[in-house]
Tab-separated table of C-alpha atoms in Angstrom:
chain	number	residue	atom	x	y	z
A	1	UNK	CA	62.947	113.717	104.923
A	2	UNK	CA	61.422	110.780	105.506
A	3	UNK	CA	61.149	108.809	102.747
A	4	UNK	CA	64.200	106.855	101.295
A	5	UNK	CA	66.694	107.567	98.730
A	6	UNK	CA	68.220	104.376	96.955
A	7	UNK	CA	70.818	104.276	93.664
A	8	UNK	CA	70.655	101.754	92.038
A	9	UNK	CA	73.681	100.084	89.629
A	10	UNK	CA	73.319	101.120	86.163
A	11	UNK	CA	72.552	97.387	84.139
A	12	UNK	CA	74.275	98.761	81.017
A	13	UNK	CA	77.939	99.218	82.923
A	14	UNK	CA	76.625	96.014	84.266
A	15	UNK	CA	76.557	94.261	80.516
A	16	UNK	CA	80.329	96.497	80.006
A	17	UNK	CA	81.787	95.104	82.654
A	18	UNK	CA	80.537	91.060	81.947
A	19	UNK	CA	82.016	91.996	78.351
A	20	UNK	CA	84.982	92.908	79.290
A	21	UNK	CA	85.515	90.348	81.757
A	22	UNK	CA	84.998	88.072	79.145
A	23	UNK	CA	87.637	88.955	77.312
A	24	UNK	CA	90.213	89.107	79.848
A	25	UNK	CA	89.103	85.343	80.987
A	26	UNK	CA	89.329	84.337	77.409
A	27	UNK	CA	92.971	86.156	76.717
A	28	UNK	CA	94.126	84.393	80.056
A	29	UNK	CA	92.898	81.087	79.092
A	30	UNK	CA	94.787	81.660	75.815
A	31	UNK	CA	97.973	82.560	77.683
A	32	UNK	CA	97.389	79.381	79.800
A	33	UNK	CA	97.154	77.220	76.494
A	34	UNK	CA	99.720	79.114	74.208
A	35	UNK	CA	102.806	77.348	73.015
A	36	UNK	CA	105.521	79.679	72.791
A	37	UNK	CA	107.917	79.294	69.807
A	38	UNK	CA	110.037	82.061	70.881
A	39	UNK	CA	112.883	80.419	72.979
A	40	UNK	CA	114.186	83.335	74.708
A	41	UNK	CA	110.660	83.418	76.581
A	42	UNK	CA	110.114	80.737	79.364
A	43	UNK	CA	106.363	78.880	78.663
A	44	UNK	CA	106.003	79.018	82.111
A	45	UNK	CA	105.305	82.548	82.060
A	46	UNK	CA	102.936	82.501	79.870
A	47	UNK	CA	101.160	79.773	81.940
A	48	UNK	CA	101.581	81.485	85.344
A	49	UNK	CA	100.232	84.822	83.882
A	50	UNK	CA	97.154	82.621	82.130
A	51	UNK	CA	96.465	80.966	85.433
A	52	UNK	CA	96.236	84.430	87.272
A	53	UNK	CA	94.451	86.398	84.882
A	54	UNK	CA	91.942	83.231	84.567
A	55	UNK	CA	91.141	83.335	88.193
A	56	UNK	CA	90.979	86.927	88.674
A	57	UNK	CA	88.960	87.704	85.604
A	58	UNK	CA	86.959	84.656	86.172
A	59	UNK	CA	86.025	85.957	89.543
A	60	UNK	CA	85.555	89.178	88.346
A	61	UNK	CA	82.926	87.581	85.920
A	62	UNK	CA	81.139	85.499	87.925
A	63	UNK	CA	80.835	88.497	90.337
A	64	UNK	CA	79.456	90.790	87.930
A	65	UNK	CA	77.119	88.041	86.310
A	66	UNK	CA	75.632	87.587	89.697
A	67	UNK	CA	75.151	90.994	90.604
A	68	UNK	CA	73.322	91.783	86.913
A	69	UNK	CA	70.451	89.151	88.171
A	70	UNK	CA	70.634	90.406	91.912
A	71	UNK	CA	70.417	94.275	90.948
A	72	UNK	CA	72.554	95.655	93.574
A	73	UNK	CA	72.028	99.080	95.532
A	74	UNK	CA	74.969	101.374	95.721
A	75	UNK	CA	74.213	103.417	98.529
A	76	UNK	CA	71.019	103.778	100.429
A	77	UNK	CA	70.048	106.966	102.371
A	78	UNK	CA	67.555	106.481	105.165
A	79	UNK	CA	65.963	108.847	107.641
A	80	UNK	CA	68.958	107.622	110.265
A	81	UNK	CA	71.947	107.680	108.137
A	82	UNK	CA	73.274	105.995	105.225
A	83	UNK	CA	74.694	102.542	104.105
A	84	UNK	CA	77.855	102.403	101.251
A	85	UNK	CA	77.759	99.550	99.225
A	86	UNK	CA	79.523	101.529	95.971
A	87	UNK	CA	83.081	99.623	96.216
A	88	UNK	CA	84.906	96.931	97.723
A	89	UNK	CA	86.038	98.908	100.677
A	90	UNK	CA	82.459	100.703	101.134
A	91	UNK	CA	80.775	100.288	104.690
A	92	UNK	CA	77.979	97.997	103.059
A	93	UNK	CA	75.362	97.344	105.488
A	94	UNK	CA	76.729	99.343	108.350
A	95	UNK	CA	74.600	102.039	109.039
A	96	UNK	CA	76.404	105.665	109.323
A	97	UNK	CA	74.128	107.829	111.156
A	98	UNK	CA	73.496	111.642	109.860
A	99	UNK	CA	74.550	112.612	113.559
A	100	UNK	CA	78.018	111.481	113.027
A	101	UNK	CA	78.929	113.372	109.913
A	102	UNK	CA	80.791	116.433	109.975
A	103	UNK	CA	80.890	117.317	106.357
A	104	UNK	CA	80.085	116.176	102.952
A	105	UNK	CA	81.865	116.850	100.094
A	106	UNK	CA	83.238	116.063	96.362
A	107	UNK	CA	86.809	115.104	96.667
A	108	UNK	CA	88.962	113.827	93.333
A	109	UNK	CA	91.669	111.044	93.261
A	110	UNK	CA	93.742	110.514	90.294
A	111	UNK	CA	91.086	112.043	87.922
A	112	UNK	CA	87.780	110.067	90.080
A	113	UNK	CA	85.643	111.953	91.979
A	114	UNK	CA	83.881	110.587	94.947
A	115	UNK	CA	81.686	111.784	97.713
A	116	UNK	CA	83.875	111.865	100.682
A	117	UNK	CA	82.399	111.991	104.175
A	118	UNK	CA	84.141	113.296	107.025
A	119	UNK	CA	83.046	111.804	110.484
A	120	UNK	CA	82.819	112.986	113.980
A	121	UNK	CA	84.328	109.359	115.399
A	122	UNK	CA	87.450	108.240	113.266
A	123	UNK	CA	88.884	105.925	115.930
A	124	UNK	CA	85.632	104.212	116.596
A	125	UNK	CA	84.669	104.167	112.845
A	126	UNK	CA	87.932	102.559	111.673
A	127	UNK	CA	87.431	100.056	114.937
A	128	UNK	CA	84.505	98.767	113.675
A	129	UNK	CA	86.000	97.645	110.100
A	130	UNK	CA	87.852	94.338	108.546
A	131	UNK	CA	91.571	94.993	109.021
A	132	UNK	CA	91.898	94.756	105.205
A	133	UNK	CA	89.273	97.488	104.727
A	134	UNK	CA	90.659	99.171	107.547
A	135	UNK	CA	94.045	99.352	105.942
A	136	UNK	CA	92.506	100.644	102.309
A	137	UNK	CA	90.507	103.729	104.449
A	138	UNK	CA	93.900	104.370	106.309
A	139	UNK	CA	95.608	104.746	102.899
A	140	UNK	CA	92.929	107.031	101.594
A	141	UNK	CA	93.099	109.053	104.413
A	142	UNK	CA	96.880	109.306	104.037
A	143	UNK	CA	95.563	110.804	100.067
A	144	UNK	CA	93.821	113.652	101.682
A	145	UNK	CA	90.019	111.874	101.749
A	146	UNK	CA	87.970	111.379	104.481
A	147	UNK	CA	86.209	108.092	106.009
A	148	UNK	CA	83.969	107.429	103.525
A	149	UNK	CA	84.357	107.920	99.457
A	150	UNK	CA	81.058	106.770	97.927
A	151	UNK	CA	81.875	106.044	93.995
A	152	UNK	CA	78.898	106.391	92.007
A	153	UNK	CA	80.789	105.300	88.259
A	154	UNK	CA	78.399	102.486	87.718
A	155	UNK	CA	75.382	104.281	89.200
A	156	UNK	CA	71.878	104.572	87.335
A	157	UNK	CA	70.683	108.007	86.436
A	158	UNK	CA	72.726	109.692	89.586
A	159	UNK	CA	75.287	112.176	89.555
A	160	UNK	CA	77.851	112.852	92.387
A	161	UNK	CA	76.249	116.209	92.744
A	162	UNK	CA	72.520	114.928	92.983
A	163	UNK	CA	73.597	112.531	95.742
A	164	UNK	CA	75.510	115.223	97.496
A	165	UNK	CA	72.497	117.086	97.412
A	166	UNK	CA	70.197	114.380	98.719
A	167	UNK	CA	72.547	113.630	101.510
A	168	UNK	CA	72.864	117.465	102.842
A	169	UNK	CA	68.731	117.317	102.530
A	170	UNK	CA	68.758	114.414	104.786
A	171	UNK	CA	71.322	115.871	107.575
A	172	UNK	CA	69.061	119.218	107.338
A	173	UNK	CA	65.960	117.027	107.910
């Protein structure tokens, strides 16, 4: 194959998520500002939870805001290999070439499926990562995965099998 193969993320879970994140950011900042009349309950609990659910969820937000208006790829398959960008631990724009994958396959954690990919060069793979990404693969790999578990939830018009089929096409080619 030589043309490529890119998914996209789906603008409607886009829209869900900004909702959502909305919501938590507004029930945080309502935390932050409650007044507690119940005496047994310390205010400042209220206010510490408020000021970390404001942050997070206020990241989270602003995150998903921008990447509505950017329209961001999930995983890109090439002629040479591959690039991950489908969660916070994915590979992004490190390119995994078809010559280094063993195997491809579905794999489920907790009731998620992925697409796990098994490569040839663990050592050298996990080398090349952050230490805090390194640490998150180690810990799926302690759950039975592989190197790589591409998530395709907020995908457009992709399913885990029609990727998995894409990708063997491309390691055949």
């Amino acid at each position: 194959m030589n043309k490529d193969f890119i998914v996209y993320q789906s603008k409607g879970k886009q829209l869900l998520l900004i909702f959502l994140s909305i919501i938590m950011t507004g029930g945080s900042a309502f935390l932050l500002f409650h007044r507690t009349v119940d005496l047994r309950t310390s205010p400042y609990i209220f206010k510490i939870v408020g000021i970390v659910g404001f942050l997070f969820f206020g990241f989270c937000l602003y995150y998903f805001i921008k990447q509505f208006f950017i329209g961001k790829k999930v995983v890109v398959l090439t002629a040479d290999g591959f690039y991950d960008y489908s969660s916070a631990i994915a590979t992004k724009d490190l390119l995994i070439p078809w010559k280094d994958v063993v195997d491809i396959a579905l794999f489920n954690i907790v009731g998620q499926e992925f697409i796990s990919v098994k490569l040839k060069n663990r050592e050298e793979f996990l080398a090349s990562l952050s230490p805090l990404i390194r640490k998150s693969v180690q810990a799926n790999l302690k759950l039975g995965s592989n190197e790589i578990n591409i998530n395709l939830q907020n995908a457009k018009d992709v399913s885990l099998e029609e990727l998995l089929e894409r990708m063997l096409l491309f390691i055949d080619a």
